[in-house]
Amino acid sequence: MNIFRLTGDLSHLAAIIILLLKIWKTRSCAGISGKSQILFALVFTSRYLDLLTSFISLYNTTMKVIYIGCAYATVYLIYAKFKATYDGNHDTFRVEFLVVPVGGLAFLVNHDFSPLEILWTFSIYLESVAILPQLFMISKTGEAETITTHYLFFLGLYRALYLINWIWRFYFEGFFDMIAIVAGVVQTILYCDFFYLYVTKVLKGKKLSLPA
């Protein structure tokens, strides 16, 4: 494992922990898109079904279990424990416009037409757009809490580092995965506007707002 993948994994884990701590400490999920969190739970579930069929390493298995557990814990906090604080009026992105096309694309473009491979491909495509309901929610409310922007920053950093990881693996290992790379590029592009605002506003102590 190279440093870029390890740092990417840690950035991803940091994002998840930041979000969970934010919800738990404030006893509120205000400003958090429940729909994005459901999509991420779907991403991890469909991607890590191989937990039932294969073992790669203790690190790999541990991270997969943590991702799945944290994803469903977040969904539980939003839709059950702190449901009264969930802002459903602004979390209105039509997720079926993401899930249905992504599902169709996974059937058409994959490495191998087998159930686990199609589900893995589906998860890669879906993860690239799963943050859209959250960004859409911020654009509707006009601004985001600082802690929420930190969550988004680390989530975007994770994808950017994974892109570098794919480039590293291509040059030093001869490994090339077009599906993962294209999806990673799409996801990183979605974060570009947010990254700019994060650096120019949030890091200077100002509130972040996205154009409506």
mmCIF file with all atom_site columns, C-alpha atoms in Angstrom:
data_model
loop_
_atom_site.group_PDB
_atom_site.id
_atom_site.type_symbol
_atom_site.label_atom_id
_atom_site.label_alt_id
_atom_site.label_comp_id
_atom_site.label_asym_id
_atom_site.label_entity_id
_atom_site.label_seq_id
_atom_site.pdbx_PDB_ins_code
_atom_site.Cartn_x
_atom_site.Cartn_y
_atom_site.Cartn_z
_atom_site.occupancy
_atom_site.B_iso_or_equiv
_atom_site.pdbx_formal_charge
_atom_site.auth_seq_id
_atom_site.auth_comp_id
_atom_site.auth_asym_id
_atom_site.auth_atom_id
_atom_site.pdbx_PDB_model_num
ATOM 1   C CA . MET A 1 1   ? 0.000   0.000   0.000   1.00 0.00 ? 1   MET A CA 1
ATOM 2   C CA . ASN A 1 2   ? 1.409   3.406   -0.974  1.00 0.00 ? 2   ASN A CA 1
ATOM 3   C CA . ILE A 1 3   ? 1.259   6.587   1.108   1.00 0.00 ? 3   ILE A CA 1
ATOM 4   C CA . PHE A 1 4   ? -1.421  8.172   -1.068  1.00 0.00 ? 4   PHE A CA 1
ATOM 5   C CA . ARG A 1 5   ? -3.906  5.365   -0.537  1.00 0.00 ? 5   ARG A CA 1
ATOM 6   C CA . LEU A 1 6   ? -3.189  5.242   3.193   1.00 0.00 ? 6   LEU A CA 1
ATOM 7   C CA . THR A 1 7   ? -3.586  9.019   3.530   1.00 0.00 ? 7   THR A CA 1
ATOM 8   C CA . GLY A 1 8   ? -6.740  8.828   1.415   1.00 0.00 ? 8   GLY A CA 1
ATOM 9   C CA . ASP A 1 9   ? -8.198  6.149   3.683   1.00 0.00 ? 9   ASP A CA 1
ATOM 10  C CA . LEU A 1 10  ? -7.358  8.222   6.776   1.00 0.00 ? 10  LEU A CA 1
ATOM 11  C CA . SER A 1 11  ? -8.934  11.327  5.210   1.00 0.00 ? 11  SER A CA 1
ATOM 12  C CA . HIS A 1 12  ? -12.062 9.308   4.475   1.00 0.00 ? 12  HIS A CA 1
ATOM 13  C CA . LEU A 1 13  ? -12.149 8.000   8.032   1.00 0.00 ? 13  LEU A CA 1
ATOM 14  C CA . ALA A 1 14  ? -11.603 11.528  9.390   1.00 0.00 ? 14  ALA A CA 1
ATOM 15  C CA . ALA A 1 15  ? -14.570 12.805  7.362   1.00 0.00 ? 15  ALA A CA 1
ATOM 16  C CA . ILE A 1 16  ? -16.850 10.084  8.721   1.00 0.00 ? 16  ILE A CA 1
ATOM 17  C CA . ILE A 1 17  ? -15.729 10.632  12.327  1.00 0.00 ? 17  ILE A CA 1
ATOM 18  C CA . ILE A 1 18  ? -16.113 14.422  12.021  1.00 0.00 ? 18  ILE A CA 1
ATOM 19  C CA . LEU A 1 19  ? -19.695 13.986  10.823  1.00 0.00 ? 19  LEU A CA 1
ATOM 20  C CA . LEU A 1 20  ? -20.640 11.466  13.510  1.00 0.00 ? 20  LEU A CA 1
ATOM 21  C CA . LEU A 1 21  ? -19.102 13.582  16.291  1.00 0.00 ? 21  LEU A CA 1
ATOM 22  C CA . LYS A 1 22  ? -20.820 16.692  14.955  1.00 0.00 ? 22  LYS A CA 1
ATOM 23  C CA . ILE A 1 23  ? -24.232 15.027  15.087  1.00 0.00 ? 23  ILE A CA 1
ATOM 24  C CA . TRP A 1 24  ? -23.628 13.365  18.468  1.00 0.00 ? 24  TRP A CA 1
ATOM 25  C CA . LYS A 1 25  ? -22.140 16.378  20.263  1.00 0.00 ? 25  LYS A CA 1
ATOM 26  C CA . THR A 1 26  ? -24.724 18.885  19.020  1.00 0.00 ? 26  THR A CA 1
ATOM 27  C CA . ARG A 1 27  ? -27.543 16.336  19.294  1.00 0.00 ? 27  ARG A CA 1
ATOM 28  C CA . SER A 1 28  ? -28.624 17.633  15.912  1.00 0.00 ? 28  SER A CA 1
ATOM 29  C CA . CYS A 1 29  ? -28.308 16.693  12.235  1.00 0.00 ? 29  CYS A CA 1
ATOM 30  C CA . ALA A 1 30  ? -29.263 20.166  10.984  1.00 0.00 ? 30  ALA A CA 1
ATOM 31  C CA . GLY A 1 31  ? -27.567 20.932  7.686   1.00 0.00 ? 31  GLY A CA 1
ATOM 32  C CA . ILE A 1 32  ? -26.771 17.284  6.959   1.00 0.00 ? 32  ILE A CA 1
ATOM 33  C CA . SER A 1 33  ? -28.337 15.591  3.947   1.00 0.00 ? 33  SER A CA 1
ATOM 34  C CA . GLY A 1 34  ? -29.877 12.305  5.007   1.00 0.00 ? 34  GLY A CA 1
ATOM 35  C CA . LYS A 1 35  ? -30.207 11.369  1.355   1.00 0.00 ? 35  LYS A CA 1
ATOM 36  C CA . SER A 1 36  ? -26.463 11.648  0.772   1.00 0.00 ? 36  SER A CA 1
ATOM 37  C CA . GLN A 1 37  ? -25.841 9.474   3.824   1.00 0.00 ? 37  GLN A CA 1
ATOM 38  C CA . ILE A 1 38  ? -28.274 6.819   2.557   1.00 0.00 ? 38  ILE A CA 1
ATOM 39  C CA . LEU A 1 39  ? -26.434 6.818   -0.766  1.00 0.00 ? 39  LEU A CA 1
ATOM 40  C CA . PHE A 1 40  ? -23.090 6.371   0.998   1.00 0.00 ? 40  PHE A CA 1
ATOM 41  C CA . ALA A 1 41  ? -24.532 3.486   3.041   1.00 0.00 ? 41  ALA A CA 1
ATOM 42  C CA . LEU A 1 42  ? -25.678 1.931   -0.250  1.00 0.00 ? 42  LEU A CA 1
ATOM 43  C CA . VAL A 1 43  ? -22.203 2.511   -1.718  1.00 0.00 ? 43  VAL A CA 1
ATOM 44  C CA . PHE A 1 44  ? -20.427 0.677   1.105   1.00 0.00 ? 44  PHE A CA 1
ATOM 45  C CA . THR A 1 45  ? -22.970 -2.139  1.260   1.00 0.00 ? 45  THR A CA 1
ATOM 46  C CA . SER A 1 46  ? -22.764 -2.927  -2.452  1.00 0.00 ? 46  SER A CA 1
ATOM 47  C CA . ARG A 1 47  ? -18.979 -2.504  -2.577  1.00 0.00 ? 47  ARG A CA 1
ATOM 48  C CA . TYR A 1 48  ? -18.031 -4.604  0.422   1.00 0.00 ? 48  TYR A CA 1
ATOM 49  C CA . LEU A 1 49  ? -20.172 -7.684  -0.071  1.00 0.00 ? 49  LEU A CA 1
ATOM 50  C CA . ASP A 1 50  ? -16.874 -9.452  -0.745  1.00 0.00 ? 50  ASP A CA 1
ATOM 51  C CA . LEU A 1 51  ? -16.427 -9.487  3.036   1.00 0.00 ? 51  LEU A CA 1
ATOM 52  C CA . LEU A 1 52  ? -18.562 -12.610 2.860   1.00 0.00 ? 52  LEU A CA 1
ATOM 53  C CA . THR A 1 53  ? -16.473 -14.312 0.199   1.00 0.00 ? 53  THR A CA 1
ATOM 54  C CA . SER A 1 54  ? -12.823 -13.289 0.540   1.00 0.00 ? 54  SER A CA 1
ATOM 55  C CA . PHE A 1 55  ? -10.165 -12.062 2.967   1.00 0.00 ? 55  PHE A CA 1
ATOM 56  C CA . ILE A 1 56  ? -7.447  -9.683  1.764   1.00 0.00 ? 56  ILE A CA 1
ATOM 57  C CA . SER A 1 57  ? -5.907  -8.383  4.993   1.00 0.00 ? 57  SER A CA 1
ATOM 58  C CA . LEU A 1 58  ? -6.836  -7.404  8.535   1.00 0.00 ? 58  LEU A CA 1
ATOM 59  C CA . TYR A 1 59  ? -6.487  -3.726  7.615   1.00 0.00 ? 59  TYR A CA 1
ATOM 60  C CA . ASN A 1 60  ? -8.747  -4.127  4.582   1.00 0.00 ? 60  ASN A CA 1
ATOM 61  C CA . THR A 1 61  ? -11.433 -6.018  6.508   1.00 0.00 ? 61  THR A CA 1
ATOM 62  C CA . THR A 1 62  ? -11.311 -3.610  9.467   1.00 0.00 ? 62  THR A CA 1
ATOM 63  C CA . MET A 1 63  ? -11.710 -0.516  7.290   1.00 0.00 ? 63  MET A CA 1
ATOM 64  C CA . LYS A 1 64  ? -14.601 -2.069  5.374   1.00 0.00 ? 64  LYS A CA 1
ATOM 65  C CA . VAL A 1 65  ? -16.448 -2.957  8.598   1.00 0.00 ? 65  VAL A CA 1
ATOM 66  C CA . ILE A 1 66  ? -15.826 0.551   9.995   1.00 0.00 ? 66  ILE A CA 1
ATOM 67  C CA . TYR A 1 67  ? -17.129 2.226   6.828   1.00 0.00 ? 67  TYR A CA 1
ATOM 68  C CA . ILE A 1 68  ? -20.294 0.133   6.736   1.00 0.00 ? 68  ILE A CA 1
ATOM 69  C CA . GLY A 1 69  ? -20.940 0.469   10.479  1.00 0.00 ? 69  GLY A CA 1
ATOM 70  C CA . CYS A 1 70  ? -20.394 4.230   10.524  1.00 0.00 ? 70  CYS A CA 1
ATOM 71  C CA . ALA A 1 71  ? -22.553 4.734   7.431   1.00 0.00 ? 71  ALA A CA 1
ATOM 72  C CA . TYR A 1 72  ? -25.545 2.997   8.984   1.00 0.00 ? 72  TYR A CA 1
ATOM 73  C CA . ALA A 1 73  ? -24.902 4.658   12.350  1.00 0.00 ? 73  ALA A CA 1
ATOM 74  C CA . THR A 1 74  ? -25.099 8.044   10.622  1.00 0.00 ? 74  THR A CA 1
ATOM 75  C CA . VAL A 1 75  ? -28.340 7.124   8.860   1.00 0.00 ? 75  VAL A CA 1
ATOM 76  C CA . TYR A 1 76  ? -29.767 5.919   12.187  1.00 0.00 ? 76  TYR A CA 1
ATOM 77  C CA . LEU A 1 77  ? -28.872 9.178   13.940  1.00 0.00 ? 77  LEU A CA 1
ATOM 78  C CA . ILE A 1 78  ? -30.440 11.264  11.179  1.00 0.00 ? 78  ILE A CA 1
ATOM 79  C CA . TYR A 1 79  ? -33.658 9.325   10.619  1.00 0.00 ? 79  TYR A CA 1
ATOM 80  C CA . ALA A 1 80  ? -34.279 7.921   14.111  1.00 0.00 ? 80  ALA A CA 1
ATOM 81  C CA . LYS A 1 81  ? -32.445 9.274   17.156  1.00 0.00 ? 81  LYS A CA 1
ATOM 82  C CA . PHE A 1 82  ? -32.288 12.941  16.082  1.00 0.00 ? 82  PHE A CA 1
ATOM 83  C CA . LYS A 1 83  ? -35.075 12.852  13.532  1.00 0.00 ? 83  LYS A CA 1
ATOM 84  C CA . ALA A 1 84  ? -36.695 15.996  14.972  1.00 0.00 ? 84  ALA A CA 1
ATOM 85  C CA . THR A 1 85  ? -33.653 18.065  13.922  1.00 0.00 ? 85  THR A CA 1
ATOM 86  C CA . TYR A 1 86  ? -33.466 16.710  10.361  1.00 0.00 ? 86  TYR A CA 1
ATOM 87  C CA . ASP A 1 87  ? -34.167 19.411  7.775   1.00 0.00 ? 87  ASP A CA 1
ATOM 88  C CA . GLY A 1 88  ? -36.153 17.378  5.277   1.00 0.00 ? 88  GLY A CA 1
ATOM 89  C CA . ASN A 1 89  ? -37.651 20.500  3.714   1.00 0.00 ? 89  ASN A CA 1
ATOM 90  C CA . HIS A 1 90  ? -34.276 21.385  2.212   1.00 0.00 ? 90  HIS A CA 1
ATOM 91  C CA . ASP A 1 91  ? -33.071 17.829  1.568   1.00 0.00 ? 91  ASP A CA 1
ATOM 92  C CA . THR A 1 92  ? -35.112 17.483  -1.613  1.00 0.00 ? 92  THR A CA 1
ATOM 93  C CA . PHE A 1 93  ? -32.691 16.170  -4.229  1.00 0.00 ? 93  PHE A CA 1
ATOM 94  C CA . ARG A 1 94  ? -34.317 13.444  -6.354  1.00 0.00 ? 94  ARG A CA 1
ATOM 95  C CA . VAL A 1 95  ? -31.917 10.572  -5.655  1.00 0.00 ? 95  VAL A CA 1
ATOM 96  C CA . GLU A 1 96  ? -33.680 8.286   -8.119  1.00 0.00 ? 96  GLU A CA 1
ATOM 97  C CA . PHE A 1 97  ? -32.132 10.459  -10.844 1.00 0.00 ? 97  PHE A CA 1
ATOM 98  C CA . LEU A 1 98  ? -28.762 9.222   -9.590  1.00 0.00 ? 98  LEU A CA 1
ATOM 99  C CA . VAL A 1 99  ? -29.456 5.622   -8.563  1.00 0.00 ? 99  VAL A CA 1
ATOM 100 C CA . VAL A 1 100 ? -31.347 4.513   -11.703 1.00 0.00 ? 100 VAL A CA 1
ATOM 101 C CA . PRO A 1 101 ? -28.856 5.804   -14.326 1.00 0.00 ? 101 PRO A CA 1
ATOM 102 C CA . VAL A 1 102 ? -25.904 4.601   -12.245 1.00 0.00 ? 102 VAL A CA 1
ATOM 103 C CA . GLY A 1 103 ? -27.491 1.166   -11.922 1.00 0.00 ? 103 GLY A CA 1
ATOM 104 C CA . GLY A 1 104 ? -28.023 0.979   -15.664 1.00 0.00 ? 104 GLY A CA 1
ATOM 105 C CA . LEU A 1 105 ? -24.467 2.108   -16.378 1.00 0.00 ? 105 LEU A CA 1
ATOM 106 C CA . ALA A 1 106 ? -23.066 -0.525  -14.012 1.00 0.00 ? 106 ALA A CA 1
ATOM 107 C CA . PHE A 1 107 ? -24.834 -3.227  -16.039 1.00 0.00 ? 107 PHE A CA 1
ATOM 108 C CA . LEU A 1 108 ? -23.511 -1.852  -19.322 1.00 0.00 ? 108 LEU A CA 1
ATOM 109 C CA . VAL A 1 109 ? -19.945 -0.867  -18.384 1.00 0.00 ? 109 VAL A CA 1
ATOM 110 C CA . ASN A 1 110 ? -18.111 -3.181  -15.970 1.00 0.00 ? 110 ASN A CA 1
ATOM 111 C CA . HIS A 1 111 ? -15.035 -5.391  -15.787 1.00 0.00 ? 111 HIS A CA 1
ATOM 112 C CA . ASP A 1 112 ? -16.950 -8.651  -15.537 1.00 0.00 ? 112 ASP A CA 1
ATOM 113 C CA . PHE A 1 113 ? -20.663 -9.412  -15.863 1.00 0.00 ? 113 PHE A CA 1
ATOM 114 C CA . SER A 1 114 ? -21.054 -11.104 -12.486 1.00 0.00 ? 114 SER A CA 1
ATOM 115 C CA . PRO A 1 115 ? -23.228 -10.054 -9.507  1.00 0.00 ? 115 PRO A CA 1
ATOM 116 C CA . LEU A 1 116 ? -20.393 -8.956  -7.195  1.00 0.00 ? 116 LEU A CA 1
ATOM 117 C CA . GLU A 1 117 ? -18.540 -7.152  -9.981  1.00 0.00 ? 117 GLU A CA 1
ATOM 118 C CA . ILE A 1 118 ? -21.668 -5.305  -11.129 1.00 0.00 ? 118 ILE A CA 1
ATOM 119 C CA . LEU A 1 119 ? -22.417 -4.271  -7.539  1.00 0.00 ? 119 LEU A CA 1
ATOM 120 C CA . TRP A 1 120 ? -18.803 -3.112  -7.078  1.00 0.00 ? 120 TRP A CA 1
ATOM 121 C CA . THR A 1 121 ? -19.026 -1.069  -10.279 1.00 0.00 ? 121 THR A CA 1
ATOM 122 C CA . PHE A 1 122 ? -22.391 0.345   -9.175  1.00 0.00 ? 122 PHE A CA 1
ATOM 123 C CA . SER A 1 123 ? -20.798 1.472   -5.899  1.00 0.00 ? 123 SER A CA 1
ATOM 124 C CA . ILE A 1 124 ? -17.921 3.207   -7.697  1.00 0.00 ? 124 ILE A CA 1
ATOM 125 C CA . TYR A 1 125 ? -20.277 5.106   -10.005 1.00 0.00 ? 125 TYR A CA 1
ATOM 126 C CA . LEU A 1 126 ? -22.699 5.962   -7.194  1.00 0.00 ? 126 LEU A CA 1
ATOM 127 C CA . GLU A 1 127 ? -19.976 7.232   -4.865  1.00 0.00 ? 127 GLU A CA 1
ATOM 128 C CA . SER A 1 128 ? -18.885 9.739   -7.502  1.00 0.00 ? 128 SER A CA 1
ATOM 129 C CA . VAL A 1 129 ? -22.267 11.517  -7.284  1.00 0.00 ? 129 VAL A CA 1
ATOM 130 C CA . ALA A 1 130 ? -23.482 10.603  -3.765  1.00 0.00 ? 130 ALA A CA 1
ATOM 131 C CA . ILE A 1 131 ? -22.455 14.001  -2.383  1.00 0.00 ? 131 ILE A CA 1
ATOM 132 C CA . LEU A 1 132 ? -24.769 15.891  -4.778  1.00 0.00 ? 132 LEU A CA 1
ATOM 133 C CA . PRO A 1 133 ? -27.788 15.896  -2.379  1.00 0.00 ? 133 PRO A CA 1
ATOM 134 C CA . GLN A 1 134 ? -25.537 17.468  0.295   1.00 0.00 ? 134 GLN A CA 1
ATOM 135 C CA . LEU A 1 135 ? -24.208 20.150  -2.061  1.00 0.00 ? 135 LEU A CA 1
ATOM 136 C CA . PHE A 1 136 ? -27.746 20.772  -3.328  1.00 0.00 ? 136 PHE A CA 1
ATOM 137 C CA . MET A 1 137 ? -28.957 21.168  0.261   1.00 0.00 ? 137 MET A CA 1
ATOM 138 C CA . ILE A 1 138 ? -26.229 23.717  1.010   1.00 0.00 ? 138 ILE A CA 1
ATOM 139 C CA . SER A 1 139 ? -27.150 25.664  -2.109  1.00 0.00 ? 139 SER A CA 1
ATOM 140 C CA . LYS A 1 140 ? -30.797 25.735  -0.982  1.00 0.00 ? 140 LYS A CA 1
ATOM 141 C CA . THR A 1 141 ? -30.088 26.847  2.585   1.00 0.00 ? 141 THR A CA 1
ATOM 142 C CA . GLY A 1 142 ? -27.463 29.303  1.407   1.00 0.00 ? 142 GLY A CA 1
ATOM 143 C CA . GLU A 1 143 ? -24.698 28.336  3.830   1.00 0.00 ? 143 GLU A CA 1
ATOM 144 C CA . ALA A 1 144 ? -23.112 25.496  5.777   1.00 0.00 ? 144 ALA A CA 1
ATOM 145 C CA . GLU A 1 145 ? -21.830 25.127  9.329   1.00 0.00 ? 145 GLU A CA 1
ATOM 146 C CA . THR A 1 146 ? -18.045 25.132  9.613   1.00 0.00 ? 146 THR A CA 1
ATOM 147 C CA . ILE A 1 147 ? -17.941 21.564  10.930  1.00 0.00 ? 147 ILE A CA 1
ATOM 148 C CA . THR A 1 148 ? -19.988 20.390  7.934   1.00 0.00 ? 148 THR A CA 1
ATOM 149 C CA . THR A 1 149 ? -17.522 22.054  5.567   1.00 0.00 ? 149 THR A CA 1
ATOM 150 C CA . HIS A 1 150 ? -14.638 20.257  7.334   1.00 0.00 ? 150 HIS A CA 1
ATOM 151 C CA . TYR A 1 151 ? -16.473 16.973  6.701   1.00 0.00 ? 151 TYR A CA 1
ATOM 152 C CA . LEU A 1 152 ? -16.870 17.815  3.017   1.00 0.00 ? 152 LEU A CA 1
ATOM 153 C CA . PHE A 1 153 ? -13.252 18.927  2.724   1.00 0.00 ? 153 PHE A CA 1
ATOM 154 C CA . PHE A 1 154 ? -11.874 15.639  4.067   1.00 0.00 ? 154 PHE A CA 1
ATOM 155 C CA . LEU A 1 155 ? -14.295 13.687  1.898   1.00 0.00 ? 155 LEU A CA 1
ATOM 156 C CA . GLY A 1 156 ? -13.095 15.544  -1.186  1.00 0.00 ? 156 GLY A CA 1
ATOM 157 C CA . LEU A 1 157 ? -9.457  15.205  -0.111  1.00 0.00 ? 157 LEU A CA 1
ATOM 158 C CA . TYR A 1 158 ? -9.943  11.433  0.149   1.00 0.00 ? 158 TYR A CA 1
ATOM 159 C CA . ARG A 1 159 ? -11.039 11.244  -3.491  1.00 0.00 ? 159 ARG A CA 1
ATOM 160 C CA . ALA A 1 160 ? -8.238  13.530  -4.700  1.00 0.00 ? 160 ALA A CA 1
ATOM 161 C CA . LEU A 1 161 ? -5.643  11.396  -2.893  1.00 0.00 ? 161 LEU A CA 1
ATOM 162 C CA . TYR A 1 162 ? -7.139  8.247   -4.381  1.00 0.00 ? 162 TYR A CA 1
ATOM 163 C CA . LEU A 1 163 ? -6.730  9.749   -7.848  1.00 0.00 ? 163 LEU A CA 1
ATOM 164 C CA . ILE A 1 164 ? -3.031  10.241  -7.114  1.00 0.00 ? 164 ILE A CA 1
ATOM 165 C CA . ASN A 1 165 ? -2.981  6.656   -5.816  1.00 0.00 ? 165 ASN A CA 1
ATOM 166 C CA . TRP A 1 166 ? -4.292  5.372   -9.162  1.00 0.00 ? 166 TRP A CA 1
ATOM 167 C CA . ILE A 1 167 ? -1.651  7.389   -11.029 1.00 0.00 ? 167 ILE A CA 1
ATOM 168 C CA . TRP A 1 168 ? 1.057   6.035   -8.695  1.00 0.00 ? 168 TRP A CA 1
ATOM 169 C CA . ARG A 1 169 ? -0.092  2.469   -9.221  1.00 0.00 ? 169 ARG A CA 1
ATOM 170 C CA . PHE A 1 170 ? -0.122  2.917   -12.994 1.00 0.00 ? 170 PHE A CA 1
ATOM 171 C CA . TYR A 1 171 ? 3.464   4.184   -13.103 1.00 0.00 ? 171 TYR A CA 1
ATOM 172 C CA . PHE A 1 172 ? 4.971   1.879   -10.479 1.00 0.00 ? 172 PHE A CA 1
ATOM 173 C CA . GLU A 1 173 ? 2.791   -1.249  -10.668 1.00 0.00 ? 173 GLU A CA 1
ATOM 174 C CA . GLY A 1 174 ? 1.368   -1.106  -14.182 1.00 0.00 ? 174 GLY A CA 1
ATOM 175 C CA . PHE A 1 175 ? -2.148  -1.249  -12.709 1.00 0.00 ? 175 PHE A CA 1
ATOM 176 C CA . PHE A 1 176 ? -4.863  0.721   -14.496 1.00 0.00 ? 176 PHE A CA 1
ATOM 177 C CA . ASP A 1 177 ? -8.581  0.780   -13.638 1.00 0.00 ? 177 ASP A CA 1
ATOM 178 C CA . MET A 1 178 ? -10.454 3.051   -16.038 1.00 0.00 ? 178 MET A CA 1
ATOM 179 C CA . ILE A 1 179 ? -13.783 2.773   -14.166 1.00 0.00 ? 179 ILE A CA 1
ATOM 180 C CA . ALA A 1 180 ? -12.305 3.853   -10.830 1.00 0.00 ? 180 ALA A CA 1
ATOM 181 C CA . ILE A 1 181 ? -10.228 6.631   -12.401 1.00 0.00 ? 181 ILE A CA 1
ATOM 182 C CA . VAL A 1 182 ? -13.063 8.179   -14.427 1.00 0.00 ? 182 VAL A CA 1
ATOM 183 C CA . ALA A 1 183 ? -15.437 8.024   -11.451 1.00 0.00 ? 183 ALA A CA 1
ATOM 184 C CA . GLY A 1 184 ? -12.755 9.573   -9.236  1.00 0.00 ? 184 GLY A CA 1
ATOM 185 C CA . VAL A 1 185 ? -12.208 12.409  -11.705 1.00 0.00 ? 185 VAL A CA 1
ATOM 186 C CA . VAL A 1 186 ? -15.955 13.128  -11.844 1.00 0.00 ? 186 VAL A CA 1
ATOM 187 C CA . GLN A 1 187 ? -16.197 13.162  -8.052  1.00 0.00 ? 187 GLN A CA 1
ATOM 188 C CA . THR A 1 188 ? -13.158 15.420  -7.659  1.00 0.00 ? 188 THR A CA 1
ATOM 189 C CA . ILE A 1 189 ? -14.561 17.866  -10.225 1.00 0.00 ? 189 ILE A CA 1
ATOM 190 C CA . LEU A 1 190 ? -17.785 18.097  -8.210  1.00 0.00 ? 190 LEU A CA 1
ATOM 191 C CA . TYR A 1 191 ? -15.718 19.227  -5.228  1.00 0.00 ? 191 TYR A CA 1
ATOM 192 C CA . CYS A 1 192 ? -13.636 21.844  -7.094  1.00 0.00 ? 192 CYS A CA 1
ATOM 193 C CA . ASP A 1 193 ? -15.976 24.780  -6.441  1.00 0.00 ? 193 ASP A CA 1
ATOM 194 C CA . PHE A 1 194 ? -16.317 23.706  -2.811  1.00 0.00 ? 194 PHE A CA 1
ATOM 195 C CA . PHE A 1 195 ? -12.527 23.425  -2.373  1.00 0.00 ? 195 PHE A CA 1
ATOM 196 C CA . TYR A 1 196 ? -12.069 26.971  -3.656  1.00 0.00 ? 196 TYR A CA 1
ATOM 197 C CA . LEU A 1 197 ? -14.683 28.361  -1.267  1.00 0.00 ? 197 LEU A CA 1
ATOM 198 C CA . TYR A 1 198 ? -13.252 26.307  1.607   1.00 0.00 ? 198 TYR A CA 1
ATOM 199 C CA . VAL A 1 199 ? -9.775  27.782  1.145   1.00 0.00 ? 199 VAL A CA 1
ATOM 200 C CA . THR A 1 200 ? -10.901 31.368  0.493   1.00 0.00 ? 200 THR A CA 1
ATOM 201 C CA . LYS A 1 201 ? -13.629 31.553  3.152   1.00 0.00 ? 201 LYS A CA 1
ATOM 202 C CA . VAL A 1 202 ? -13.728 28.789  5.773   1.00 0.00 ? 202 VAL A CA 1
ATOM 203 C CA . LEU A 1 203 ? -9.990  28.792  6.480   1.00 0.00 ? 203 LEU A CA 1
ATOM 204 C CA . LYS A 1 204 ? -10.239 32.555  6.993   1.00 0.00 ? 204 LYS A CA 1
ATOM 205 C CA . GLY A 1 205 ? -13.014 32.168  9.539   1.00 0.00 ? 205 GLY A CA 1
ATOM 206 C CA . LYS A 1 206 ? -15.901 33.091  7.244   1.00 0.00 ? 206 LYS A CA 1
ATOM 207 C CA . LYS A 1 207 ? -19.077 31.092  6.631   1.00 0.00 ? 207 LYS A CA 1
ATOM 208 C CA . LEU A 1 208 ? -19.324 29.070  3.466   1.00 0.00 ? 208 LEU A CA 1
ATOM 209 C CA . SER A 1 209 ? -22.181 29.561  1.060   1.00 0.00 ? 209 SER A CA 1
ATOM 210 C CA . LEU A 1 210 ? -22.789 28.017  -2.341  1.00 0.00 ? 210 LEU A CA 1
ATOM 211 C CA . PRO A 1 211 ? -24.581 29.829  -5.152  1.00 0.00 ? 211 PRO A CA 1
ATOM 212 C CA . ALA A 1 212 ? -28.249 28.868  -5.374  1.00 0.00 ? 212 ALA A CA 1
#
